[in-house]
Amino acid sequence: MIKHFLKDDDLSPAQQEEVLTLKPGKALAGKAVVVIFEKPSLRTRVSFEVGIAQLGATPVIVDAQTTHFGRGELMADAARALSRYADAIVIRTFADSRIAELAEYATVPVINALTDGYHPCQVLADLMTIRQHLGGTAGKTIAYLGDGNNNMANSYLLGGTTAGMHVRVASPVGFTPAEHITERAKEIAEQTGGSVTLLTDPHEAVAGVDVVATDTWTSMGMENDGIDRITPFLPYQINGELLKAVPNAIVLHCLPAHRGEEITDEVMDGPQSVVFDQTENRLHAQKALLAFLVDGKE
């Protein structure tokens, strides 16, 4: 059976642990990986392209707008064709239905490099960063502040509980996580010893935590949806005052950051920030994931 990574809980706790500790070397020597971008990208594109090359494989970067994707080619047809050329397919796209269709018809592993619903490669890198700075994830508490109904919140809930973490999401009324996501995260937490807590008070959310995380308040594709994505979120800004209660917590941001909105310069550039370690770990986590899924691991 082909192993895909479309959302965080596609990896079991044991598999997630294996990926986070895997040292792949040149595990994909002689192979090729297609990486498709239907959304803009910087860190995702560079980390995948460099990582694939470091694994010994050939990265094939595809800008959807300059190919038949931009003319509406069926995802099922593209999946069948690309599977004849490559050993894995990575895609950064919009609706989760698109990547689901790609995975249904592909005969090689498909990896989610970001969709509207999930950002699982980012959370793998975040978990790697937490392990790096705190020695592990099990039993640690992470507070995510901001839009609870976006891909990062979803992936923190699923990926964090898979790692045995206590996941708190603090968001304004009307921006809380979807019920099916929280119910699934609670199911995982029962197996791993983690927990899920939804809050509206950011100060309550960060009390006693090990990790504080945020994301932009306006995700890609939401810029012109007519919803005020500044005013309701102002109390959820990660700033020096908020962090006084948790001086030893590390701070995560998946980038790009809107400095002065969801996070201040003082925090982003301060001693609690591990944002650029987190960014680097995109490279390492994705290399390990590719090696694991393509069965080329050492």
mmCIF file of C-alpha atoms in Angstrom:
data_model
loop_
_atom_site.group_PDB
_atom_site.id
_atom_site.type_symbol
_atom_site.label_atom_id
_atom_site.label_comp_id
_atom_site.label_asym_id
_atom_site.label_seq_id
_atom_site.Cartn_x
_atom_site.Cartn_y
_atom_site.Cartn_z
ATOM 1 C CA MET A 1 0.000 0.000 0.000
ATOM 2 C CA ILE A 2 1.345 3.435 -0.971
ATOM 3 C CA LYS A 3 2.104 5.680 2.005
ATOM 4 C CA HIS A 4 0.960 9.291 1.563
ATOM 5 C CA PHE A 5 1.340 12.259 3.915
ATOM 6 C CA LEU A 6 -1.708 14.433 3.334
ATOM 7 C CA LYS A 7 -2.375 15.416 6.939
ATOM 8 C CA ASP A 8 -0.536 15.042 10.206
ATOM 9 C CA ASP A 9 -2.255 11.921 11.488
ATOM 10 C CA ASP A 10 -1.321 9.962 8.373
ATOM 11 C CA LEU A 11 1.706 9.110 10.514
ATOM 12 C CA SER A 12 1.073 7.046 13.632
ATOM 13 C CA PRO A 13 2.874 8.157 16.810
ATOM 14 C CA ALA A 14 5.525 5.496 16.193
ATOM 15 C CA GLN A 15 5.963 6.525 12.553
ATOM 16 C CA GLN A 16 6.170 10.196 13.495
ATOM 17 C CA GLU A 17 8.889 9.329 16.014
ATOM 18 C CA GLU A 18 10.752 7.375 13.334
ATOM 19 C CA VAL A 19 10.643 10.297 10.912
ATOM 20 C CA LEU A 20 11.779 12.783 13.559
ATOM 21 C CA THR A 21 14.816 10.667 14.407
ATOM 22 C CA LEU A 22 15.715 9.415 10.925
ATOM 23 C CA LYS A 23 19.128 10.307 9.463
ATOM 24 C CA PRO A 24 18.573 9.652 5.763
ATOM 25 C CA GLY A 25 21.958 10.393 4.190
ATOM 26 C CA LYS A 26 21.794 9.829 0.400
ATOM 27 C CA ALA A 27 18.710 7.650 0.753
ATOM 28 C CA LEU A 28 17.146 8.708 -2.564
ATOM 29 C CA ALA A 29 20.193 8.435 -4.810
ATOM 30 C CA GLY A 30 19.147 8.003 -8.432
ATOM 31 C CA LYS A 31 15.494 8.910 -7.787
ATOM 32 C CA ALA A 32 13.404 11.931 -8.775
ATOM 33 C CA VAL A 33 10.802 13.957 -6.875
ATOM 34 C CA VAL A 34 8.285 16.297 -8.529
ATOM 35 C CA VAL A 35 7.362 19.369 -6.454
ATOM 36 C CA ILE A 36 4.268 21.270 -7.675
ATOM 37 C CA PHE A 37 3.391 24.809 -6.600
ATOM 38 C CA GLU A 38 -0.135 26.125 -7.049
ATOM 39 C CA LYS A 39 0.456 28.668 -4.248
ATOM 40 C CA PRO A 40 3.416 31.034 -3.779
ATOM 41 C CA SER A 41 6.323 29.717 -1.740
ATOM 42 C CA LEU A 42 9.780 30.579 -0.447
ATOM 43 C CA ARG A 43 10.829 28.317 2.437
ATOM 44 C CA THR A 44 8.833 25.328 1.208
ATOM 45 C CA ARG A 45 10.268 25.534 -2.289
ATOM 46 C CA VAL A 46 13.877 26.030 -1.245
ATOM 47 C CA SER A 47 13.828 23.491 1.588
ATOM 48 C CA PHE A 48 12.330 20.789 -0.621
ATOM 49 C CA GLU A 49 14.565 21.526 -3.603
ATOM 50 C CA VAL A 50 17.753 21.592 -1.514
ATOM 51 C CA GLY A 51 16.667 18.617 0.574
ATOM 52 C CA ILE A 52 15.861 16.437 -2.423
ATOM 53 C CA ALA A 53 19.270 17.229 -3.909
ATOM 54 C CA GLN A 54 20.994 16.438 -0.608
ATOM 55 C CA LEU A 55 19.203 13.074 -0.562
ATOM 56 C CA GLY A 56 20.859 12.298 -3.897
ATOM 57 C CA ALA A 57 17.656 12.668 -5.926
ATOM 58 C CA THR A 58 16.676 15.048 -8.732
ATOM 59 C CA PRO A 59 14.176 17.756 -7.764
ATOM 60 C CA VAL A 60 11.724 18.706 -10.526
ATOM 61 C CA ILE A 61 10.051 21.995 -9.590
ATOM 62 C CA VAL A 62 6.736 22.669 -11.339
ATOM 63 C CA ASP A 63 5.051 26.072 -11.425
ATOM 64 C CA ALA A 64 1.416 25.144 -11.942
ATOM 65 C CA GLN A 65 0.618 28.329 -13.837
ATOM 66 C CA THR A 66 3.141 27.548 -16.580
ATOM 67 C CA THR A 67 1.905 23.974 -17.091
ATOM 68 C CA HIS A 68 -1.342 22.255 -17.953
ATOM 69 C CA PHE A 69 -2.372 22.534 -14.304
ATOM 70 C CA GLY A 70 -3.025 26.176 -15.091
ATOM 71 C CA ARG A 71 -5.311 25.121 -17.953
ATOM 72 C CA GLY A 72 -7.403 22.837 -15.810
ATOM 73 C CA GLU A 73 -5.917 19.396 -16.477
ATOM 74 C CA LEU A 74 -7.620 16.749 -14.369
ATOM 75 C CA MET A 75 -5.640 15.948 -11.231
ATOM 76 C CA ALA A 76 -6.292 12.252 -11.831
ATOM 77 C CA ASP A 77 -4.624 12.408 -15.254
ATOM 78 C CA ALA A 78 -1.684 14.380 -13.915
ATOM 79 C CA ALA A 79 -1.255 11.874 -11.088
ATOM 80 C CA ARG A 80 -1.082 8.945 -13.480
ATOM 81 C CA ALA A 81 1.421 10.719 -15.730
ATOM 82 C CA LEU A 82 3.720 12.058 -13.006
ATOM 83 C CA SER A 83 3.827 8.661 -11.316
ATOM 84 C CA ARG A 84 5.527 7.323 -14.445
ATOM 85 C CA TYR A 85 8.352 9.857 -14.091
ATOM 86 C CA ALA A 86 8.943 10.354 -10.379
ATOM 87 C CA ASP A 87 9.358 8.410 -7.150
ATOM 88 C CA ALA A 88 7.283 10.891 -5.111
ATOM 89 C CA ILE A 89 5.062 13.927 -5.700
ATOM 90 C CA VAL A 90 5.002 16.961 -3.418
ATOM 91 C CA ILE A 91 2.284 19.578 -3.887
ATOM 92 C CA ARG A 92 1.409 22.950 -2.390
ATOM 93 C CA THR A 93 -2.178 23.668 -3.347
ATOM 94 C CA PHE A 94 -5.543 25.053 -2.265
ATOM 95 C CA ALA A 95 -8.462 22.718 -1.509
ATOM 96 C CA ASP A 96 -7.687 19.444 0.235
ATOM 97 C CA SER A 97 -9.875 17.726 -2.338
ATOM 98 C CA ARG A 98 -7.174 18.392 -4.946
ATOM 99 C CA ILE A 99 -4.430 16.617 -3.063
ATOM 100 C CA ALA A 100 -6.835 13.823 -2.123
ATOM 101 C CA GLU A 101 -7.555 13.218 -5.816
ATOM 102 C CA LEU A 102 -3.850 13.335 -6.637
ATOM 103 C CA ALA A 103 -3.144 10.715 -3.966
ATOM 104 C CA GLU A 104 -6.041 8.529 -5.074
ATOM 105 C CA TYR A 105 -4.642 8.143 -8.581
ATOM 106 C CA ALA A 106 -0.895 8.406 -7.934
ATOM 107 C CA THR A 107 1.146 5.216 -7.723
ATOM 108 C CA VAL A 108 3.938 6.934 -5.759
ATOM 109 C CA PRO A 109 3.832 8.721 -2.376
ATOM 110 C CA VAL A 110 2.167 12.145 -2.305
ATOM 111 C CA ILE A 111 3.224 14.764 0.262
ATOM 112 C CA ASN A 112 1.240 17.793 1.378
ATOM 113 C CA ALA A 113 3.476 20.863 1.207
ATOM 114 C CA LEU A 114 0.508 23.010 2.361
ATOM 115 C CA THR A 115 -3.198 23.035 1.624
ATOM 116 C CA ASP A 116 -6.039 25.171 2.888
ATOM 117 C CA GLY A 117 -6.686 22.549 5.560
ATOM 118 C CA TYR A 118 -3.270 21.402 6.775
ATOM 119 C CA HIS A 119 0.443 22.240 6.876
ATOM 120 C CA PRO A 120 1.874 18.949 8.139
ATOM 121 C CA CYS A 121 5.467 19.332 6.926
ATOM 122 C CA GLN A 122 5.705 22.569 8.874
ATOM 123 C CA VAL A 123 4.517 20.914 12.069
ATOM 124 C CA LEU A 124 7.006 18.077 11.632
ATOM 125 C CA ALA A 125 9.713 20.751 11.549
ATOM 126 C CA ASP A 126 8.178 22.423 14.597
ATOM 127 C CA LEU A 127 8.183 19.157 16.537
ATOM 128 C CA MET A 128 11.810 18.626 15.554
ATOM 129 C CA THR A 129 12.574 22.117 16.881
ATOM 130 C CA ILE A 130 10.795 21.423 20.166
ATOM 131 C CA ARG A 131 12.813 18.222 20.563
ATOM 132 C CA GLN A 132 15.986 20.148 19.794
ATOM 133 C CA HIS A 133 15.369 22.818 22.440
ATOM 134 C CA LEU A 134 13.321 21.011 25.084
ATOM 135 C CA GLY A 135 14.602 17.452 24.759
ATOM 136 C CA GLY A 136 11.307 15.911 23.657
ATOM 137 C CA THR A 137 7.635 16.504 22.973
ATOM 138 C CA ALA A 138 5.737 14.052 25.189
ATOM 139 C CA GLY A 139 4.077 15.841 28.080
ATOM 140 C CA LYS A 140 5.079 19.308 26.855
ATOM 141 C CA THR A 141 2.436 22.014 26.450
ATOM 142 C CA ILE A 142 2.088 24.222 23.392
ATOM 143 C CA ALA A 143 -0.203 27.238 23.095
ATOM 144 C CA TYR A 144 -1.172 28.342 19.601
ATOM 145 C CA LEU A 145 -2.634 31.856 19.440
ATOM 146 C CA GLY A 146 -4.533 33.345 16.529
ATOM 147 C CA ASP A 147 -6.857 31.948 13.867
ATOM 148 C CA GLY A 148 -7.965 28.567 15.199
ATOM 149 C CA ASN A 149 -9.683 27.663 11.946
ATOM 150 C CA ASN A 150 -6.680 27.576 9.623
ATOM 151 C CA ASN A 151 -4.192 25.001 8.415
ATOM 152 C CA MET A 152 -1.585 25.645 11.117
ATOM 153 C CA ALA A 153 -4.082 25.294 13.953
ATOM 154 C CA ASN A 154 -5.383 22.069 12.420
ATOM 155 C CA SER A 155 -1.903 20.637 12.047
ATOM 156 C CA TYR A 156 -0.844 21.641 15.556
ATOM 157 C CA LEU A 157 -3.898 19.865 16.936
ATOM 158 C CA LEU A 158 -3.288 16.655 14.985
ATOM 159 C CA GLY A 159 0.508 16.631 14.879
ATOM 160 C CA GLY A 160 0.950 17.901 18.405
ATOM 161 C CA THR A 161 -1.290 15.283 19.980
ATOM 162 C CA THR A 162 0.354 12.585 17.844
ATOM 163 C CA ALA A 163 3.603 13.665 19.540
ATOM 164 C CA GLY A 164 2.005 13.343 22.984
ATOM 165 C CA MET A 165 1.723 17.086 23.584
ATOM 166 C CA HIS A 166 -0.913 19.106 25.427
ATOM 167 C CA VAL A 167 -2.224 21.425 22.717
ATOM 168 C CA ARG A 168 -4.013 24.662 23.599
ATOM 169 C CA VAL A 169 -5.616 26.815 20.916
ATOM 170 C CA ALA A 170 -6.650 30.343 21.851
ATOM 171 C CA SER A 171 -8.686 32.224 19.276
ATOM 172 C CA PRO A 172 -11.477 34.803 19.042
ATOM 173 C CA VAL A 173 -15.099 33.704 18.968
ATOM 174 C CA GLY A 174 -15.929 32.783 15.384
ATOM 175 C CA PHE A 175 -12.407 31.635 14.623
ATOM 176 C CA THR A 176 -12.305 28.413 16.630
ATOM 177 C CA PRO A 177 -11.114 25.082 15.206
ATOM 178 C CA ALA A 178 -13.541 22.885 13.293
ATOM 179 C CA GLU A 179 -15.248 20.291 15.454
ATOM 180 C CA HIS A 180 -14.094 17.325 13.356
ATOM 181 C CA ILE A 181 -10.478 18.430 13.839
ATOM 182 C CA THR A 182 -10.747 18.800 17.607
ATOM 183 C CA GLU A 183 -12.596 15.491 17.958
ATOM 184 C CA ARG A 184 -9.921 13.692 15.959
ATOM 185 C CA ALA A 185 -7.177 15.369 18.002
ATOM 186 C CA LYS A 186 -8.864 14.265 21.217
ATOM 187 C CA GLU A 187 -8.991 10.680 19.923
ATOM 188 C CA ILE A 188 -5.265 10.788 19.239
ATOM 189 C CA ALA A 189 -4.558 12.394 22.618
ATOM 190 C CA GLU A 190 -6.295 9.518 24.395
ATOM 191 C CA GLN A 191 -3.744 7.166 22.846
ATOM 192 C CA THR A 192 -0.647 9.311 23.401
ATOM 193 C CA GLY A 193 -1.263 10.993 26.772
ATOM 194 C CA GLY A 194 -1.708 14.434 25.251
ATOM 195 C CA SER A 195 -4.722 16.710 25.510
ATOM 196 C CA VAL A 196 -6.703 19.370 23.664
ATOM 197 C CA THR A 197 -7.927 22.635 25.194
ATOM 198 C CA LEU A 198 -9.776 25.412 23.356
ATOM 199 C CA LEU A 199 -9.690 28.890 24.889
ATOM 200 C CA THR A 200 -10.514 32.505 24.118
ATOM 201 C CA ASP A 201 -8.209 34.120 26.729
ATOM 202 C CA PRO A 202 -4.615 34.320 25.429
ATOM 203 C CA HIS A 203 -3.181 34.871 28.922
ATOM 204 C CA GLU A 204 -4.893 31.759 30.220
ATOM 205 C CA ALA A 205 -3.652 29.875 27.172
ATOM 206 C CA VAL A 206 0.045 30.647 27.728
ATOM 207 C CA ALA A 207 0.089 30.110 31.494
ATOM 208 C CA GLY A 208 2.736 27.495 32.307
ATOM 209 C CA VAL A 209 3.366 26.428 28.698
ATOM 210 C CA ASP A 210 6.627 25.236 27.179
ATOM 211 C CA VAL A 211 5.963 26.532 23.660
ATOM 212 C CA VAL A 212 4.071 29.533 22.273
ATOM 213 C CA ALA A 213 3.214 29.495 18.571
ATOM 214 C CA THR A 214 1.420 31.717 16.127
ATOM 215 C CA ASP A 215 0.776 32.238 12.420
ATOM 216 C CA THR A 216 -0.349 35.080 10.211
ATOM 217 C CA TRP A 217 -3.915 36.145 10.874
ATOM 218 C CA THR A 218 -4.677 36.206 7.140
ATOM 219 C CA SER A 219 -3.882 32.936 5.383
ATOM 220 C CA MET A 220 -3.236 32.740 1.644
ATOM 221 C CA GLY A 221 -6.491 33.036 -0.256
ATOM 222 C CA MET A 222 -8.263 34.916 2.560
ATOM 223 C CA GLU A 223 -6.917 38.374 1.772
ATOM 224 C CA ASN A 224 -10.136 39.552 0.124
ATOM 225 C CA ASP A 225 -12.780 37.538 1.963
ATOM 226 C CA GLY A 226 -14.328 40.646 3.546
ATOM 227 C CA ILE A 227 -13.637 39.494 7.123
ATOM 228 C CA ASP A 228 -11.814 41.756 9.576
ATOM 229 C CA ARG A 229 -8.678 39.750 10.309
ATOM 230 C CA ILE A 230 -6.932 42.396 12.401
ATOM 231 C CA THR A 231 -9.212 43.787 15.128
ATOM 232 C CA PRO A 232 -10.456 40.487 16.640
ATOM 233 C CA PHE A 233 -6.895 39.150 16.829
ATOM 234 C CA LEU A 234 -5.096 42.095 18.449
ATOM 235 C CA PRO A 235 -5.338 40.579 21.968
ATOM 236 C CA TYR A 236 -3.635 37.427 20.620
ATOM 237 C CA GLN A 237 -0.449 39.154 19.517
ATOM 238 C CA ILE A 238 2.705 37.509 20.864
ATOM 239 C CA ASN A 239 4.570 40.352 22.534
ATOM 240 C CA GLY A 240 6.883 40.944 25.451
ATOM 241 C CA GLU A 241 4.067 41.631 27.888
ATOM 242 C CA LEU A 242 2.349 38.325 27.128
ATOM 243 C CA LEU A 243 5.596 36.376 27.518
ATOM 244 C CA LYS A 244 6.420 37.799 30.954
ATOM 245 C CA ALA A 245 4.391 34.920 32.425
ATOM 246 C CA VAL A 246 6.479 32.290 30.570
ATOM 247 C CA PRO A 247 10.080 33.545 30.371
ATOM 248 C CA ASN A 248 11.424 30.071 29.610
ATOM 249 C CA ALA A 249 8.987 29.163 26.841
ATOM 250 C CA ILE A 250 10.237 28.982 23.261
ATOM 251 C CA VAL A 251 8.401 30.863 20.508
ATOM 252 C CA LEU A 252 7.523 29.460 17.084
ATOM 253 C CA HIS A 253 6.272 31.135 13.914
ATOM 254 C CA CYS A 254 6.026 29.265 10.607
ATOM 255 C CA LEU A 255 6.809 32.419 8.561
ATOM 256 C CA PRO A 256 6.325 34.626 6.696
ATOM 257 C CA ALA A 257 5.611 36.892 9.664
ATOM 258 C CA HIS A 258 3.604 40.091 9.607
ATOM 259 C CA ARG A 259 5.770 41.809 12.178
ATOM 260 C CA GLY A 260 3.759 44.149 14.368
ATOM 261 C CA GLU A 261 0.598 42.105 13.869
ATOM 262 C CA GLU A 262 0.680 38.532 15.202
ATOM 263 C CA ILE A 263 4.223 38.910 16.596
ATOM 264 C CA THR A 264 6.402 41.863 17.550
ATOM 265 C CA ASP A 265 9.989 42.535 16.542
ATOM 266 C CA GLU A 266 10.914 42.325 20.224
ATOM 267 C CA VAL A 267 9.789 38.701 20.368
ATOM 268 C CA MET A 268 10.711 37.631 16.851
ATOM 269 C CA ASP A 269 14.294 38.762 17.351
ATOM 270 C CA GLY A 270 14.419 38.038 21.067
ATOM 271 C CA PRO A 271 16.004 35.270 23.144
ATOM 272 C CA GLN A 272 12.871 33.117 23.331
ATOM 273 C CA SER A 273 12.478 32.956 19.561
ATOM 274 C CA VAL A 274 13.641 29.778 17.821
ATOM 275 C CA VAL A 275 11.979 30.767 14.565
ATOM 276 C CA PHE A 276 15.032 30.352 12.372
ATOM 277 C CA ASP A 277 15.970 26.984 13.885
ATOM 278 C CA GLN A 278 12.387 26.061 13.083
ATOM 279 C CA THR A 279 12.875 27.293 9.510
ATOM 280 C CA GLU A 280 16.066 25.264 9.091
ATOM 281 C CA ASN A 281 14.310 22.165 10.372
ATOM 282 C CA ARG A 282 11.933 22.261 7.421
ATOM 283 C CA LEU A 283 14.909 20.966 5.428
ATOM 284 C CA HIS A 284 15.780 18.165 7.855
ATOM 285 C CA ALA A 285 12.211 17.043 8.579
ATOM 286 C CA GLN A 286 11.264 16.886 4.902
ATOM 287 C CA LYS A 287 14.376 14.921 3.998
ATOM 288 C CA ALA A 288 13.516 12.367 6.667
ATOM 289 C CA LEU A 289 9.881 12.239 5.555
ATOM 290 C CA LEU A 290 10.811 11.662 1.922
ATOM 291 C CA ALA A 291 13.247 8.896 2.862
ATOM 292 C CA PHE A 292 10.594 7.264 5.051
ATOM 293 C CA LEU A 293 7.832 7.396 2.432
ATOM 294 C CA VAL A 294 9.911 6.345 -0.558
ATOM 295 C CA ASP A 295 11.383 3.433 1.406
ATOM 296 C CA GLY A 296 14.897 4.563 0.670
ATOM 297 C CA LYS A 297 15.813 5.132 4.315
ATOM 298 C CA GLU A 298 19.105 3.927 5.722
#
